[in-house]
Coordinates of C-alpha atoms and ligand atoms in Angstrom, one line a residue:
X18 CA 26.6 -16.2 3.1
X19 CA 24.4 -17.1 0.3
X20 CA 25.4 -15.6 -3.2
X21 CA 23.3 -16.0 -6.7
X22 CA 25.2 -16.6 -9.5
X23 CA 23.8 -15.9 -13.3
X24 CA 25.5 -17.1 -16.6
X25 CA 23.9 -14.5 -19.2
X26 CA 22.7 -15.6 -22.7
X27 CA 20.2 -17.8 -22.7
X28 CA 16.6 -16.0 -23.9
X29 CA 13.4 -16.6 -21.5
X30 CA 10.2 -18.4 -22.4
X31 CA 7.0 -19.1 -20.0
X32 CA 5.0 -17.9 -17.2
X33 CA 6.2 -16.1 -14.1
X34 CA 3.0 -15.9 -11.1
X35 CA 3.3 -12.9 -9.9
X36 CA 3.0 -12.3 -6.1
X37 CA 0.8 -10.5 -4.1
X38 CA 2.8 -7.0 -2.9
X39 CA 5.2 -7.1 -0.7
X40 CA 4.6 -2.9 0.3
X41 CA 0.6 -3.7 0.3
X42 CA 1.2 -6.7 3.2
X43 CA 3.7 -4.4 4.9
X44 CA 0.3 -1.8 5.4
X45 CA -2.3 -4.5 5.7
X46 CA -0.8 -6.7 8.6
X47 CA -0.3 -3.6 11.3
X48 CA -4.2 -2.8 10.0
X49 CA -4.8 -5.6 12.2
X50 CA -4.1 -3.6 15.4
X51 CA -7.0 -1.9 14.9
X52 CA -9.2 -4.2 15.5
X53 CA -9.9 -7.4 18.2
X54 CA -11.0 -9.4 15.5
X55 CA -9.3 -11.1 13.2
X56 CA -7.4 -10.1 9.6
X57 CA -7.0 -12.7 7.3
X58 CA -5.1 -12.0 4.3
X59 CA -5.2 -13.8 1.2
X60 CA -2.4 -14.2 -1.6
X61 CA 0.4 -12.5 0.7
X62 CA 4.2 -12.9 0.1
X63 CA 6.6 -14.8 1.6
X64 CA 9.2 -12.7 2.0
X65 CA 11.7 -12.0 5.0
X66 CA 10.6 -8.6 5.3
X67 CA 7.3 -10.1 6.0
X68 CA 8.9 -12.2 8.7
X69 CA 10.2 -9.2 10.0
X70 CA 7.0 -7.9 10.3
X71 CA 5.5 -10.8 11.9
X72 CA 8.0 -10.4 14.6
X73 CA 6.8 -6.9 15.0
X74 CA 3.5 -7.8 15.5
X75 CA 4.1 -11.0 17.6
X76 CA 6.5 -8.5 20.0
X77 CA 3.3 -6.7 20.5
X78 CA 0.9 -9.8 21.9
X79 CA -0.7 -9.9 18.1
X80 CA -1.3 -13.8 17.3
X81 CA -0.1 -14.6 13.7
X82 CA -1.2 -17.9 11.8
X83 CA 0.1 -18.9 9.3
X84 CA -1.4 -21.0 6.7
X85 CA -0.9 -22.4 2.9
X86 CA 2.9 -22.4 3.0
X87 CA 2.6 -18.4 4.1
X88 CA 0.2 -17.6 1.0
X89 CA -2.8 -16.7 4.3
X90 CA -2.2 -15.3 7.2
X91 CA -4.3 -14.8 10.3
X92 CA -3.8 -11.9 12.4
X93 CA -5.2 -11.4 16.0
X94 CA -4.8 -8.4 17.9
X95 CA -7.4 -9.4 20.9
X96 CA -4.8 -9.7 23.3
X97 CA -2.5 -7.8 22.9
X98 CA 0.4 -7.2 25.1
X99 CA 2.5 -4.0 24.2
X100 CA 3.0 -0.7 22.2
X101 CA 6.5 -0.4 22.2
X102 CA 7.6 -1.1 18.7
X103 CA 11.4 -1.7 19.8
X104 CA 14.6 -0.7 17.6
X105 CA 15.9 -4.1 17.4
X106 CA 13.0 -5.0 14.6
X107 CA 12.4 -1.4 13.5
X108 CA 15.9 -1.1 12.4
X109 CA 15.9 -4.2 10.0
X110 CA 13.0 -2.4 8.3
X111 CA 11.8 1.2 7.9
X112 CA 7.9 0.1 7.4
X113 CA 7.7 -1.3 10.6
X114 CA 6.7 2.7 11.4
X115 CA 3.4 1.9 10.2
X116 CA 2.3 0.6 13.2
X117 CA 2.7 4.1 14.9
X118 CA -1.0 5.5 13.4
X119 CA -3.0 2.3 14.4
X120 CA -1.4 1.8 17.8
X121 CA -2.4 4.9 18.8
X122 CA -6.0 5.0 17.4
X123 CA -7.0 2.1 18.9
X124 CA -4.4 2.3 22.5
X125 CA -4.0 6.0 22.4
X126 CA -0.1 5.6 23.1
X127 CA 2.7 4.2 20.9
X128 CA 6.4 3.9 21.2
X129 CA 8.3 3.4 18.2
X130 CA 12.4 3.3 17.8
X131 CA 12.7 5.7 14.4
X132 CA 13.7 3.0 11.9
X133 CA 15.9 1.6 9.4
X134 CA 15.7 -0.3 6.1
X135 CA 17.4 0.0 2.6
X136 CA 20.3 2.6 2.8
X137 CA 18.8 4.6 0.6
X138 CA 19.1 8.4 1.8
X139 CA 17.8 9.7 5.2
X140 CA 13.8 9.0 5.3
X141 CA 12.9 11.0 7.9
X142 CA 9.5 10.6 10.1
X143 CA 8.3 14.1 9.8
X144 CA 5.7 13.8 8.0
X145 CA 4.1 11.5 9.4
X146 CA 4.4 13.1 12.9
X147 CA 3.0 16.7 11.8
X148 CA 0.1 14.8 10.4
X149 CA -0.5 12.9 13.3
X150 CA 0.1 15.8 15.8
X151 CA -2.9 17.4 13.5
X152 CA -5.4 14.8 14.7
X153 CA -4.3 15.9 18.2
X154 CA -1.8 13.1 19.6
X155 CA 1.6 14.9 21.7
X156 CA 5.1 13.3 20.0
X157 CA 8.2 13.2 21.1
X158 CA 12.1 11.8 20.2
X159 CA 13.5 10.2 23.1
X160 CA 16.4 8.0 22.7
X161 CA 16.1 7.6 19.2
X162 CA 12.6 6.5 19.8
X163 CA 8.9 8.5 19.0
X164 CA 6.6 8.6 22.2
X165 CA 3.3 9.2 21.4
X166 CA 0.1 9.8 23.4
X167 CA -3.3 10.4 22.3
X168 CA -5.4 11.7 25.6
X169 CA -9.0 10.7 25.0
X170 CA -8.3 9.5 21.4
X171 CA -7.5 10.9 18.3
X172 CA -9.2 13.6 16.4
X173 CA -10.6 14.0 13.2
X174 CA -8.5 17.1 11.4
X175 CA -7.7 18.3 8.0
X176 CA -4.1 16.7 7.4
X177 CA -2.3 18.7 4.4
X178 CA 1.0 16.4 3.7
X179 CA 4.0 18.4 2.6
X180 CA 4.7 15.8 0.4
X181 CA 2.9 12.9 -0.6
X182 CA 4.6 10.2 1.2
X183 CA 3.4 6.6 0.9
X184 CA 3.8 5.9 4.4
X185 CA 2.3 9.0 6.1
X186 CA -0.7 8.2 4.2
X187 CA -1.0 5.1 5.4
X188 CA -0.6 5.6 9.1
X189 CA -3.1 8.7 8.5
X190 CA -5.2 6.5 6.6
X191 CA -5.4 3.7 9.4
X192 CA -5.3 6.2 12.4
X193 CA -7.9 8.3 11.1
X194 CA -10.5 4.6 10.8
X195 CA -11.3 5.0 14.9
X196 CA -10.4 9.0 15.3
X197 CA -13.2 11.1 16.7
X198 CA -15.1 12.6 13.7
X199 CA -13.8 13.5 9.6
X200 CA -10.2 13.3 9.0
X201 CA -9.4 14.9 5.3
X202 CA -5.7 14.4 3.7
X203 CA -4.9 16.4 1.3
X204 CA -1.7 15.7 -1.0
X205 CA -2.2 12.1 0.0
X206 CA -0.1 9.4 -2.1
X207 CA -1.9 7.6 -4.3
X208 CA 0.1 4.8 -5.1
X209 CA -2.1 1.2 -5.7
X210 CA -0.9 -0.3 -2.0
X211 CA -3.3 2.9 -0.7
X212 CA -5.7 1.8 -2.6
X213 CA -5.4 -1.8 -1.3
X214 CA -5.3 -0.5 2.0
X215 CA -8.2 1.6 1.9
X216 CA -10.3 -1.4 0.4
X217 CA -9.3 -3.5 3.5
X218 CA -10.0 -1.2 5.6
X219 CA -13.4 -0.8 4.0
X220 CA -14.1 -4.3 4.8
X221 CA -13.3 -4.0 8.5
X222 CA -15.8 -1.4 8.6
X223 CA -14.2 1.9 8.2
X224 CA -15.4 5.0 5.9
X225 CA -13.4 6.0 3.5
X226 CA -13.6 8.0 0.5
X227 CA -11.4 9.5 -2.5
X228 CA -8.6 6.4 -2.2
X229 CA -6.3 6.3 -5.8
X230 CA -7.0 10.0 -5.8
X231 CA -5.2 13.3 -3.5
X232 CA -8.2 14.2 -1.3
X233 CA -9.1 10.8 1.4
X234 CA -11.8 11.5 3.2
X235 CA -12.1 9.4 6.6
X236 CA -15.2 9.5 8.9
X237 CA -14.1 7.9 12.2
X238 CA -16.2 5.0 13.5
X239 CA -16.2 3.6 17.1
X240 CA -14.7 -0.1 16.3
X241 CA -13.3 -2.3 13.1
X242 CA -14.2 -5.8 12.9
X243 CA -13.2 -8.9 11.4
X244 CA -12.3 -9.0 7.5
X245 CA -10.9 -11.4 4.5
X246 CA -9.1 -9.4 2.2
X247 CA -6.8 -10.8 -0.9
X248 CA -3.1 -8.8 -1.6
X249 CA -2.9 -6.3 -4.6
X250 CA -0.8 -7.5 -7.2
X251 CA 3.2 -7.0 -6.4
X252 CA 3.7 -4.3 -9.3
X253 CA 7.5 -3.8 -8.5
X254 CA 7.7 -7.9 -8.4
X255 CA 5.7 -7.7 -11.9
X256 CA 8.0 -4.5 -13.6
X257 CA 11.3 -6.4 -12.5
X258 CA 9.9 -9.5 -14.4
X259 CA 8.6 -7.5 -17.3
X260 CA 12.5 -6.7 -17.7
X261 CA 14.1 -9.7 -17.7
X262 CA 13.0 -10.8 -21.6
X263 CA 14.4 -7.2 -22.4
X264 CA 17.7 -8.5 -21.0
X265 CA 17.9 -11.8 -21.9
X266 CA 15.8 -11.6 -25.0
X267 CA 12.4 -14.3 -25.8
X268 CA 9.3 -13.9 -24.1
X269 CA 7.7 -13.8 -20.6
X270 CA 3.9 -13.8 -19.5
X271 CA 3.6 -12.3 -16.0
X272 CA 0.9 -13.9 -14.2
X273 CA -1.4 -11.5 -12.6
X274 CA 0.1 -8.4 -14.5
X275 CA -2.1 -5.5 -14.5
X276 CA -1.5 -2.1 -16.8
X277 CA -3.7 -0.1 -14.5
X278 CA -0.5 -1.2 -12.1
X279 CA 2.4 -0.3 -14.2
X280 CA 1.2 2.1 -16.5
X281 CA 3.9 4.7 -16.6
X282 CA 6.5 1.5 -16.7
X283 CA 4.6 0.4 -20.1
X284 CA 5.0 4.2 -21.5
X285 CA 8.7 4.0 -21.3
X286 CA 9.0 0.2 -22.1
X287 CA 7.1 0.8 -25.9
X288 CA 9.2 3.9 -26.2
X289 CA 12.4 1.5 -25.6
X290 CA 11.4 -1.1 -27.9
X291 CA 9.5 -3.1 -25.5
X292 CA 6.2 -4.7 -26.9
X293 CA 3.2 -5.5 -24.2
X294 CA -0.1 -7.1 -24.7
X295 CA -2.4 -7.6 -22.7
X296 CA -3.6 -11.6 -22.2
X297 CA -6.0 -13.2 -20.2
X298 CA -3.2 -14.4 -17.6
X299 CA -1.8 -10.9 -17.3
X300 CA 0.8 -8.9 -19.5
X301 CA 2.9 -10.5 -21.9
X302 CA 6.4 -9.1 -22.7
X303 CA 9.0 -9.3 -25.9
X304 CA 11.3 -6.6 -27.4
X305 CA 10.5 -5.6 -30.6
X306 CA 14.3 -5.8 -31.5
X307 CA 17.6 -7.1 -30.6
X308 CA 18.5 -4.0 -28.6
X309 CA 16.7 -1.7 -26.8
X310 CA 16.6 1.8 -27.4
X311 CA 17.6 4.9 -24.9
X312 CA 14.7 6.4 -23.0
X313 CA 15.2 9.4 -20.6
X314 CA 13.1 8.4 -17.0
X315 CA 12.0 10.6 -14.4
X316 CA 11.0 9.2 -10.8
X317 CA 7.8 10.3 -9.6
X318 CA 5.5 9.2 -6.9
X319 CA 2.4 7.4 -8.9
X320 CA 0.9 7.5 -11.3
X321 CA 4.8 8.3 -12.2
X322 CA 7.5 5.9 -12.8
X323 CA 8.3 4.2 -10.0
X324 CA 11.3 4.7 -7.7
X325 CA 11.5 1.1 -6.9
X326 CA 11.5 0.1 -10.7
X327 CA 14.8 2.8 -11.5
X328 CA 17.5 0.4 -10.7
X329 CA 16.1 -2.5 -13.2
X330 CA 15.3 0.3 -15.8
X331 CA 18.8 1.8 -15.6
X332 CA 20.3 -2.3 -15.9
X333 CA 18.3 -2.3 -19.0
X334 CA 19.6 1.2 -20.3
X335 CA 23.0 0.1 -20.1
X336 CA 22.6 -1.7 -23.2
X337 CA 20.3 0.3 -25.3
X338 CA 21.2 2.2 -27.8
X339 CA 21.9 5.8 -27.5
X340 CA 22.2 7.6 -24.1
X341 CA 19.7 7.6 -21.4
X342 CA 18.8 10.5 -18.4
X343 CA 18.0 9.1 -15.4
X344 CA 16.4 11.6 -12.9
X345 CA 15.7 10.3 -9.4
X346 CA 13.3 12.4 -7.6
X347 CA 12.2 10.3 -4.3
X348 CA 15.1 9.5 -2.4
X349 CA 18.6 10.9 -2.7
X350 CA 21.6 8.4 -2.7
X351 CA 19.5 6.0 -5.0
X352 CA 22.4 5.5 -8.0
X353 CA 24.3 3.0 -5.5
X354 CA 24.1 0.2 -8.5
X355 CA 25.6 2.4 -10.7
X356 CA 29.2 1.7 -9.3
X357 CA 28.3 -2.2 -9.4
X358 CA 27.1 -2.3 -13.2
X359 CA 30.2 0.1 -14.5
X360 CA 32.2 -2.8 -13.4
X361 CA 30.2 -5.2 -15.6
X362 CA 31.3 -2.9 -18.6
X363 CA 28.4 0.2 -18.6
X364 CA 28.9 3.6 -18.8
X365 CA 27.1 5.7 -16.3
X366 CA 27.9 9.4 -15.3
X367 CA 26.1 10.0 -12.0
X368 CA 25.8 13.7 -10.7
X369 CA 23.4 14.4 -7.8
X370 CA 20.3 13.0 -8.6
X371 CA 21.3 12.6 -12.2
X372 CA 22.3 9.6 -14.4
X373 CA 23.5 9.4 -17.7
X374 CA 23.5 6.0 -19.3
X375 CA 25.3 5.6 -22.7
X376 CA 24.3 2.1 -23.8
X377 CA 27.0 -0.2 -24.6
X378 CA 26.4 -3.5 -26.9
X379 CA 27.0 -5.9 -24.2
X380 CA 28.0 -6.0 -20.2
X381 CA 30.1 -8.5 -18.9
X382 CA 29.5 -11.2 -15.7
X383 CA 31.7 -10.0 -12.9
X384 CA 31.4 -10.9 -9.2
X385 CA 29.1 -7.6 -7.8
X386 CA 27.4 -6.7 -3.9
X387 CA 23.7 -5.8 -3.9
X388 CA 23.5 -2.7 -1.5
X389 CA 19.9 -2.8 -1.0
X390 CA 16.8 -4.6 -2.2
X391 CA 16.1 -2.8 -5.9
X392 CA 19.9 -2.7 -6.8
X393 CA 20.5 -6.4 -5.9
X394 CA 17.5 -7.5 -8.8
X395 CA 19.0 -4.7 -11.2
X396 CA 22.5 -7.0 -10.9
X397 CA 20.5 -10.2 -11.4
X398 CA 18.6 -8.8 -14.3
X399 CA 22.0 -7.5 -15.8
X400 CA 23.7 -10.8 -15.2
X401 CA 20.5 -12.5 -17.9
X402 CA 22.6 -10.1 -20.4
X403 CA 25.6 -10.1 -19.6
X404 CA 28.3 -12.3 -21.2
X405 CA 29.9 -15.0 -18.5
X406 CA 28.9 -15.6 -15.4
X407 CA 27.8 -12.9 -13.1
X408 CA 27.9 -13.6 -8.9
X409 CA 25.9 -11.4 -6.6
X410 CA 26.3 -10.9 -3.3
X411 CA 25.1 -9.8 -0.3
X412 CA 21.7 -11.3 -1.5
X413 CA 19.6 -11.0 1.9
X414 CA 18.2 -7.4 0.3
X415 CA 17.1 -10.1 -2.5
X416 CA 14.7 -12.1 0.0
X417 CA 13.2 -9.4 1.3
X418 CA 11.2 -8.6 -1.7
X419 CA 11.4 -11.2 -4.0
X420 CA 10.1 -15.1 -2.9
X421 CA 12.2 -17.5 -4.9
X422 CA 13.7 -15.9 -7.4
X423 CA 16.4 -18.0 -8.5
X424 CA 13.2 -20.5 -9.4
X425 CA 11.1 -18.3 -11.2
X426 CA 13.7 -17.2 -13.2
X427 CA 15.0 -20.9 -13.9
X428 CA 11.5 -22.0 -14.5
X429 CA 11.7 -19.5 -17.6
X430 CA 14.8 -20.7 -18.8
X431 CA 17.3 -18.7 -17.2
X432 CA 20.7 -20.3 -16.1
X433 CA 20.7 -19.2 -12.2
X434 CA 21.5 -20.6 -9.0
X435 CA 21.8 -19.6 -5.5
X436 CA 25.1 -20.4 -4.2
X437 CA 25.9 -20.8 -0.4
X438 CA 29.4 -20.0 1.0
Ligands
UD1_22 C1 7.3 3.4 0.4 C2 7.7 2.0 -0.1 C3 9.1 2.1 -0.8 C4 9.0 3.1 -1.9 C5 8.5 4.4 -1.4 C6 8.4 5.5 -2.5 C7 6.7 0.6 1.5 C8 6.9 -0.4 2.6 N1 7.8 1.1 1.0 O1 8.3 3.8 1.3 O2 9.4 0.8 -1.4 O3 10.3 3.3 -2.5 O4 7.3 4.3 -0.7 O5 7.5 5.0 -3.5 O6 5.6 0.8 1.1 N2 10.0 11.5 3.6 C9 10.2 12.5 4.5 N3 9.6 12.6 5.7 C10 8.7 11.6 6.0 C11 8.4 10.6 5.2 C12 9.1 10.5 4.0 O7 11.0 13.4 4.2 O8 8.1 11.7 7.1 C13 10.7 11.4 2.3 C14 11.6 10.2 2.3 O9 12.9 10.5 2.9 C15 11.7 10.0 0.8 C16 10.4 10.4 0.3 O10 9.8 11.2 1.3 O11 12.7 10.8 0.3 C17 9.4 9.2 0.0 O12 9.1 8.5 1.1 P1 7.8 7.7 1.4 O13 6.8 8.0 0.3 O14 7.3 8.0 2.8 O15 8.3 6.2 1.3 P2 8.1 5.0 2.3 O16 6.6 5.0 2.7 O17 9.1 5.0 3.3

């Protein structure tokens, strides 16, 4: 098994490209399934997860090109063969439930195994089956997977989420593109990859209003067509980059960087010490001094601090100076790092949803696992810092959501390899 291995110490200078995002592609490819012409998407990642998805899509008769080394890919759904969404894919990853709301707008029937992913507390399907159950389709567990039928088609309704869920919103979202009449959500998320989705959506031909804000407002239309539509910036890919001249000290420019993206990330980075400025390229990053300082961070769903950015963040508290509160709202069981960087040398007190992070001057490179996809770049990020050599692994999380990033970090000056075993 593959393992990447990080001497610490050396300061960063260049460019990083950033990607296009990894949880926008995961929304925009099963958007294909509502229509029989073709989706061709622009600047995606390559990524396994998006393999995984691909396999998804393939197991249900959708023909997938793709083109420029991954960067485009071509998605048919004119012949499709299936809606059974079967638990040997859905299991390698939990977004593979967003195929659920567009399988049964435009084939009024879906089968999907309930699914798996990053071990990162239960993530249940609730909400997204109360909202779909609004719009009038009949769901049911069955050996671990949802059936669900939509007699006569789905229904335009007023959808109140109990939470603003990401995912939810999305298979509203696309379901509600070919449902009978206006679909409102209320308390919808309102996270960028939304945003993104809505605007593809758009250009396929749907009606949509309010995306980026809590109130969507969908008026069904009879068919989608065909559409070209370029991935939103990876902002999780971009924060995680941001990071690494905090660790490692020197300065990064990440390519594509958008504040509109990060914004809440920026707030905490300038009260930490961290300097941004906006170039023509995209962001550019230094810290103001040698060490960072302590900033307390609360997960939120956006405009808040990200979930997906709380593992680097706490890496980079573990050095600062003073103590840090980290609260982590979104998922419970999200502190599994934690365990991995107190045996590079921090000092973190986790209780519940609560971490307390008293910086110390300098970690230390010890053999760690990555437990899922956010911790293992926290490890990688801590290993820029730390002194000696640091060897994660486990790395497969890695490739899920990060395309080659032993050689964007090298490219910057970073002493990293990927190691096979
Ligand atoms: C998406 C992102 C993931 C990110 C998360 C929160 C993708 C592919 N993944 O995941 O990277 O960490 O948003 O920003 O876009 N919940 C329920 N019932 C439901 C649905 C969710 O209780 O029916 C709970 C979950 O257990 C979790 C919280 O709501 O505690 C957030 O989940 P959600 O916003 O749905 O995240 P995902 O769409 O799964």
């Amino acid at each position: 098994m593959d393992s990447i291995v990080v001497t610490g110490g050396t300061p960063l200078k260049g460019q990083i490209a950033i990607a296009g995002a990894k949880n926008a592609a995961l929304t925009l490819m099963p958007a294909t399934l509502l229509s029989e012409e073709p989706l061709t998407l622009t600047n995606a990642p390559r990524l396994s997860d998006i393999a995984t998805m691909t396999a998804l899509l393939q197991s249900l008769g959708v023909e997938v090109t793709s083109m420029q080394d991954g960067k485009v890919q071509v998605l048919s759904s004119h012949a499709m063969t299936s809606t059974t969404a079967d638990y040997e894919i859905v299991r390698k990853m939990r977004a593979s439930n967003l195929v659920l709301g567009p399988l049964l707008a435009r084939h009024h029937q879906a089968v999907v195994s309930l699914p798996g992913g990053c071990a990162i507390g239960a993530r249940p399907m609730d909400i997204h089956v109360t909202a779909l159950e609004a719009m009038g389709a009949e769901i049911e567990l069955k050996d671990g997977y949802l059936h669900a039928t939509a007699k006569g088609g789905l229904k335009g309704a007023k959808v109140p989420l109990r939470f603003a869920s990401v995912g939810a919103t999305e298979n509203v979202l696309m379901a509600a593109t070919l449902a009978k009449g206006t679909t409102v959500i209320e308390n919808a998320a309102r996270e960028p990859e939304i945003v993104d989705l809505a605007h593809c959506l758009r250009r396929m031909g749907a009606q949509i209003e309010g995306e980026g804000t809590s109130t969507i407002t969908i008026q069904g239309v009879d068919r989608l067509g065909a559409a070209t539509h370029p991935v939103v910036t990876d902002r999780i890919e971009l924060g995680t980059y941001m990071l690494a001249p905090v660790f490692a000290g020197g300065e990064v420019e990440c390519l594509g960087g958008r504040l509109d993206l990060v914004g809440s990330f920026v707030e905490k980075l300038d009260a930490a010490g961290v300097d941004v400025t906006e170039t023509a390229g995209g962001l550019k990053v230094k810290r103001r001094s040698e060490r960072a300082k302590a900033v307390d961070v609360t997960t939120e769903v956006f405009p808040g601090f990200p979930t997906d950015l709380q593992a680097q963040m706490m890496a980079m508290l573990c050095t600062a100076d003073g103590t840090s509160v980290l609260e982590e709202k979104i998922f419970e069981n999200r502190f599994m790092h934690a365990p991995e960087l107190i045996r590079m040398g921090a000092d973190i007190e986790v209780q519940g949803g609560v971490a307390t992070v008293t910086g110390v001057k300098r970690l230390k490179g010890a053999p760690v696992m990555a437990t899922d996809l956010r911790a293992s770049v926290s490890l990688i990020l801590a290993g820029l810092a730390a002194e000696g050599e640091t060897t994660v692994s486990r790395i497969y999380h890695l490739d899920r959501g990060y395309e080659h990033i032993e050689e964007k970090l090298s490219a910057v000056g970073a002493k990293i390899e990927r190691v096979s075993s």
